[in-house]
GROMACS .gro file of C-alpha atoms in nm:
model
  209
    1MET     CA    1  -7.898  -1.146   7.017
    2LEU     CA    2  -7.529  -1.324   7.104
    3ARG     CA    3  -7.479  -1.345   7.477
    4PHE     CA    4  -7.138  -1.418   7.605
    5ALA     CA    5  -6.999  -1.491   7.960
    6PRO     CA    6  -6.956  -1.277   8.267
    7MET     CA    7  -6.740  -1.042   8.249
    8SER     CA    8  -6.578  -0.771   8.495
    9ALA     CA    9  -6.698  -0.398   8.431
   10GLN     CA   10  -6.321  -0.320   8.414
   11TYR     CA   11  -6.275  -0.547   8.171
   12ILE     CA   12  -6.491  -0.411   7.964
   13ASP     CA   13  -6.388  -0.039   8.052
   14ASN     CA   14  -6.049  -0.148   7.951
   15THR     CA   15  -6.103  -0.330   7.621
   16MET     CA   16  -6.307  -0.022   7.518
   17ARG     CA   17  -6.035   0.212   7.542
   18MET     CA   18  -5.814   0.025   7.386
   19PHE     CA   19  -6.056  -0.062   7.036
   20THR     CA   20  -6.123   0.370   7.100
   21GLU     CA   21  -5.805   0.456   7.106
   22ALA     CA   22  -5.640   0.191   6.795
   23THR     CA   23  -5.932   0.327   6.579
   24LEU     CA   24  -5.963   0.689   6.678
   25VAL     CA   25  -5.586   0.787   6.631
   26PRO     CA   26  -5.613   1.046   6.301
   27LYS     CA   27  -5.381   1.017   6.030
   28GLY     CA   28  -5.286   1.285   5.833
   29PHE     CA   29  -5.139   1.323   5.474
   30TRP     CA   30  -4.883   1.618   5.389
   31SER     CA   31  -4.938   1.635   5.054
   32TYR     CA   32  -4.647   1.902   4.889
   33ALA     CA   33  -4.402   1.915   4.672
   34ARG     CA   34  -4.101   1.890   4.808
   35GLY     CA   35  -3.904   2.142   4.581
   36ASP     CA   36  -4.102   2.380   4.726
   37ASP     CA   37  -3.952   2.305   5.065
   38ALA     CA   38  -3.591   2.263   4.915
   39HIS     CA   39  -3.634   2.624   4.752
   40LEU     CA   40  -3.796   2.753   5.151
   41ASP     CA   41  -3.523   2.610   5.361
   42GLY     CA   42  -3.800   2.390   5.511
   43VAL     CA   43  -4.068   2.610   5.540
   44LEU     CA   44  -4.322   2.370   5.464
   45SER     CA   45  -4.180   2.097   5.709
   46ASP     CA   46  -4.178   2.362   5.957
   47LEU     CA   47  -4.567   2.410   5.884
   48ARG     CA   48  -4.634   2.080   5.896
   49ARG     CA   49  -4.472   2.042   6.272
   50ARG     CA   50  -4.645   2.336   6.374
   51LEU     CA   51  -5.022   2.229   6.266
   52GLN     CA   52  -4.947   1.884   6.365
   53ALA     CA   53  -4.904   2.046   6.730
   54GLU     CA   54  -5.191   2.244   6.739
   55ILE     CA   55  -5.452   2.043   6.608
   56ALA     CA   56  -5.305   1.787   6.898
   57ILE     CA   57  -5.335   2.045   7.141
   58LEU     CA   58  -5.702   2.113   7.016
   59LEU     CA   59  -5.798   1.759   7.042
   60GLY     CA   60  -5.596   1.630   7.335
   61HIS     CA   61  -5.448   1.357   7.170
   62LYS     CA   62  -5.195   1.262   6.982
   63VAL     CA   63  -5.245   1.302   6.587
   64ASP     CA   64  -5.020   1.210   6.291
   65ILE     CA   65  -4.947   1.360   5.971
   66PHE     CA   66  -4.723   1.185   5.743
   67GLN     CA   67  -4.445   1.354   5.560
   68ASP     CA   68  -4.231   1.173   5.341
   69ILE     CA   69  -3.933   1.344   5.339
   70ASN     CA   70  -3.951   1.248   5.763
   71GLU     CA   71  -4.072   0.898   5.736
   72LEU     CA   72  -3.945   0.724   5.411
   73ARG     CA   73  -3.687   0.474   5.458
   74VAL     CA   74  -3.379   0.422   5.274
   75GLY     CA   75  -3.498   0.037   5.076
   76ASP     CA   76  -3.852   0.104   5.099
   77LEU     CA   77  -4.024   0.108   4.748
   78TRP     CA   78  -4.121   0.483   4.731
   79ALA     CA   79  -4.401   0.499   4.511
   80ASP     CA   80  -4.588   0.161   4.656
   81ARG     CA   81  -4.512   0.332   5.053
   82LEU     CA   82  -4.626   0.668   4.911
   83ARG     CA   83  -4.982   0.486   4.795
   84ASN     CA   84  -5.016   0.294   5.115
   85GLU     CA   85  -4.979   0.594   5.356
   86VAL     CA   86  -5.255   0.785   5.139
   87SER     CA   87  -5.476   0.509   5.182
   88GLU     CA   88  -5.434   0.527   5.550
   89ALA     CA   89  -5.449   0.867   5.605
   90THR     CA   90  -5.802   1.004   5.706
   91PHE     CA   91  -5.790   1.340   5.590
   92LEU     CA   92  -5.530   1.505   5.395
   93ILE     CA   93  -5.339   1.875   5.391
   94PRO     CA   94  -5.232   1.919   5.023
   95ILE     CA   95  -4.999   2.243   5.036
   96LEU     CA   96  -5.118   2.422   4.727
   97THR     CA   97  -4.848   2.603   4.465
   98PRO     CA   98  -4.753   2.601   4.143
   99THR     CA   99  -4.518   2.345   4.163
  100TYR     CA  100  -4.774   2.111   4.365
  101PHE     CA  101  -5.024   2.095   4.030
  102ASN     CA  102  -4.719   2.056   3.801
  103ARG     CA  103  -4.599   1.741   3.995
  104PRO     CA  104  -4.752   1.418   3.902
  105TRP     CA  105  -4.716   1.269   4.236
  106CYS     CA  106  -4.869   1.532   4.404
  107ARG     CA  107  -5.151   1.499   4.198
  108GLU     CA  108  -5.166   1.156   4.224
  109GLU     CA  109  -5.202   1.170   4.578
  110THR     CA  110  -5.492   1.405   4.610
  111MET     CA  111  -5.665   1.211   4.316
  112THR     CA  112  -5.569   0.855   4.479
  113PHE     CA  113  -5.733   0.972   4.855
  114LEU     CA  114  -6.036   1.104   4.675
  115ALA     CA  115  -6.081   0.750   4.487
  116LEU     CA  116  -6.037   0.562   4.789
  117ALA     CA  117  -6.294   0.805   4.955
  118SER     CA  118  -6.529   0.717   4.660
  119GLU     CA  119  -6.469   0.384   4.657
  120SER     CA  120  -6.538   0.328   5.081
  121GLY     CA  121  -6.827   0.563   5.072
  122LYS     CA  122  -6.672   0.765   5.300
  123LYS     CA  123  -6.682   1.189   5.279
  124PRO     CA  124  -6.289   1.261   5.175
  125LEU     CA  125  -6.145   1.506   5.497
  126ILE     CA  126  -5.904   1.759   5.233
  127PHE     CA  127  -5.814   2.055   5.380
  128PRO     CA  128  -5.602   2.248   5.131
  129VAL     CA  129  -5.364   2.499   5.222
  130LEU     CA  130  -5.335   2.786   4.967
  131PHE     CA  131  -4.928   2.844   5.018
  132VAL     CA  132  -4.833   3.023   4.691
  133GLU     CA  133  -5.110   3.172   4.445
  134TYR     CA  134  -5.151   2.940   4.108
  135ASP     CA  135  -5.344   3.046   3.816
  136ASN     CA  136  -5.707   2.856   3.764
  137ASP     CA  137  -5.724   2.625   3.516
  138PRO     CA  138  -6.073   2.421   3.458
  139ASN     CA  139  -5.923   2.184   3.243
  140CYS     CA  140  -5.688   2.020   3.515
  141GLU     CA  141  -5.831   1.761   3.730
  142VAL     CA  142  -5.690   1.808   4.032
  143LYS     CA  143  -5.735   2.197   4.024
  144SER     CA  144  -6.108   2.086   4.006
  145ALA     CA  145  -6.147   1.898   4.266
  146ILE     CA  146  -5.937   2.060   4.519
  147ALA     CA  147  -6.144   2.365   4.449
  148GLN     CA  148  -6.454   2.215   4.595
  149TYR     CA  149  -6.318   2.252   4.941
  150GLN     CA  150  -6.228   2.540   5.188
  151TYR     CA  151  -5.857   2.627   5.202
  152GLY     CA  152  -5.711   2.812   5.480
  153ASP     CA  153  -5.516   3.123   5.343
  154PHE     CA  154  -5.128   3.063   5.405
  155SER     CA  155  -4.988   3.283   5.115
  156GLN     CA  156  -4.899   3.559   5.347
  157TRP     CA  157  -4.794   3.343   5.608
  158ARG     CA  158  -4.443   3.305   5.532
  159PHE     CA  159  -4.398   3.692   5.521
  160ILE     CA  160  -4.519   3.737   5.883
  161SER     CA  161  -4.263   3.842   6.148
  162ASN     CA  162  -4.512   3.841   6.450
  163PRO     CA  163  -4.477   3.514   6.581
  164THR     CA  164  -4.891   3.575   6.766
  165GLU     CA  165  -5.016   3.696   6.391
  166LYS     CA  166  -4.896   3.331   6.266
  167SER     CA  167  -4.991   3.101   6.534
  168ARG     CA  168  -5.336   3.274   6.490
  169ILE     CA  169  -5.388   3.172   6.129
  170GLU     CA  170  -5.213   2.825   6.216
  171SER     CA  171  -5.501   2.825   6.504
  172ARG     CA  172  -5.815   2.878   6.256
  173PHE     CA  173  -5.687   2.662   6.032
  174ALA     CA  174  -5.638   2.354   6.273
  175GLN     CA  175  -5.971   2.431   6.443
  176ASP     CA  176  -6.141   2.370   6.121
  177ILE     CA  177  -5.967   1.982   6.119
  178LYS     CA  178  -6.022   1.954   6.505
  179GLY     CA  179  -6.397   1.978   6.412
  180ALA     CA  180  -6.418   1.782   6.102
  181LEU     CA  181  -6.222   1.531   6.331
  182LYS     CA  182  -6.409   1.561   6.624
  183HIS     CA  183  -6.734   1.481   6.413
  184THR     CA  184  -6.593   1.165   6.234
  185GLN     CA  185  -6.454   1.059   6.607
  186THR     CA  186  -6.851   1.096   6.741
  187VAL     CA  187  -6.970   0.849   6.478
  188LYS     CA  188  -6.700   0.616   6.523
  189ASN     CA  189  -6.793   0.613   6.912
  190ARG     CA  190  -7.149   0.534   6.850
  191ILE     CA  191  -7.025   0.229   6.639
  192THR     CA  192  -6.801   0.159   6.958
  193TYR     CA  193  -7.057   0.212   7.193
  194ARG     CA  194  -7.350   0.003   7.082
  195VAL     CA  195  -7.142  -0.300   7.076
  196PHE     CA  196  -7.013  -0.284   7.441
  197ARG     CA  197  -7.364  -0.031   7.556
  198THR     CA  198  -7.574  -0.335   7.684
  199PHE     CA  199  -7.315  -0.492   7.959
  200ASP     CA  200  -7.513  -0.531   8.236
  201ARG     CA  201  -7.273  -0.448   8.553
  202ASP     CA  202  -7.503  -0.586   8.787
  203GLY     CA  203  -7.537  -0.914   8.631
  204GLY     CA  204  -7.196  -0.932   8.502
  205SER     CA  205  -7.335  -1.050   8.116
  206PHE     CA  206  -7.215  -0.880   7.807
  207GLN     CA  207  -7.439  -0.901   7.489
  208ILE     CA  208  -7.431  -0.786   7.076
  209VAL     CA  209  -7.719  -0.599   6.951
   0.00000   0.00000   0.00000
């Protein structure tokens, strides 16, 4: 057991808060075929913004969902930047369409995310969005991998004119993501508080056990 010099309760509280906020801000990766978004006049980009806002509302704090069309800057090494963003993602949202499975980079994003999760021993958080129906193919590695996860059915979403009905579909999907992220945050919180829990407010001492 390590014992440190006296520190104030306020100092410990502030340190815990900053550490927790720094490590618990979820970051998603929006894996999609840009051609689909272009053909649909930005519908997929709009869906990403709406889901990001809904998840943030449900969690009560900021959530980032990386989308390459918004965040890749001129001069960036595109391939390296995408791989880096995948490696930093807490969760993956692949937008499933026939085009998605025909794009090498889309396939690589999913398989890279799965490989990194396997290497780290973490359960991969993947929330597929079925946007356009596609043919099953048991010989397709990516289709087989994604088939293990429950998808959100958005196949009729773009045809719905009633905004309330669209919002309900988004909210149900966001609730699933919220539940998984809250569980992940709870585990991380336990680690954080284990470090600080033996702080003796009366004696002003601080211990790591």
